[in-house]
Coordinates of C-alpha atoms in Angstrom, one line a residue:
X574 CA 5.6 -10.5 -7.2
X575 CA 7.3 -8.3 -4.8
X576 CA 5.7 -6.7 -1.7
X577 CA 6.4 -2.9 -1.2
X578 CA 5.8 -0.6 1.9
X579 CA 5.0 3.0 0.8
X580 CA 5.2 5.4 3.7
X581 CA 3.1 8.6 3.0
X582 CA 1.3 6.8 0.4
X583 CA -1.9 8.8 0.9
X584 CA -0.2 12.1 0.1
X585 CA 0.2 13.6 -3.5
X586 CA 3.5 12.1 -4.4
X587 CA 2.9 8.7 -2.7
X588 CA -0.3 8.1 -4.0
X589 CA 0.7 8.9 -7.6
X590 CA 3.6 6.4 -6.9
X591 CA 1.3 3.9 -5.7
X592 CA -1.0 4.3 -8.7
X593 CA 2.1 3.9 -10.9
X594 CA 3.3 0.9 -9.3
X595 CA -0.2 -0.8 -9.5
X596 CA -0.6 -0.1 -13.0
X597 CA 2.8 -1.2 -14.3
X598 CA 3.8 -4.0 -12.2
X599 CA 2.4 -7.0 -10.5
X600 CA 3.6 -5.9 -7.1
X601 CA 1.5 -5.9 -3.9
X602 CA 1.6 -2.4 -2.0
X603 CA 1.0 -1.7 1.7
X604 CA 0.5 1.8 2.3
X605 CA 1.5 3.6 5.7
X606 CA 0.4 7.1 6.3
X607 CA -0.3 9.3 9.3
X608 CA -3.3 11.1 7.5
X609 CA -2.5 14.6 8.7
X610 CA -3.1 17.6 6.7
X611 CA -1.5 16.2 3.5
X612 CA -2.9 12.6 3.5
X613 CA -6.1 11.9 2.0
X614 CA -7.6 8.3 1.8
X615 CA -9.4 9.4 -1.2
X616 CA -6.1 9.6 -3.2
X617 CA -6.2 5.7 -3.2
X618 CA -9.8 5.2 -4.4
X619 CA -10.2 2.9 -7.5
X620 CA -7.0 0.9 -6.7
X621 CA -7.7 -3.0 -6.7
X622 CA -8.1 -4.2 -3.0
X623 CA -6.5 -7.5 -3.7
X624 CA -3.1 -5.6 -4.4
X625 CA -3.4 -3.0 -1.7
X626 CA -3.3 -3.1 2.1

């Protein structure tokens, strides 16, 4: 299992990438986002917490 760091993971493209990685791999994902106008924590709702930090 790999560990990935996704910058901008709460934005539109980043959150879709995170969802894809979680759905199709066994990787653990760490999301780093400044949460400015484009970032939305709600974009990551529903993801398993054990694979996301």
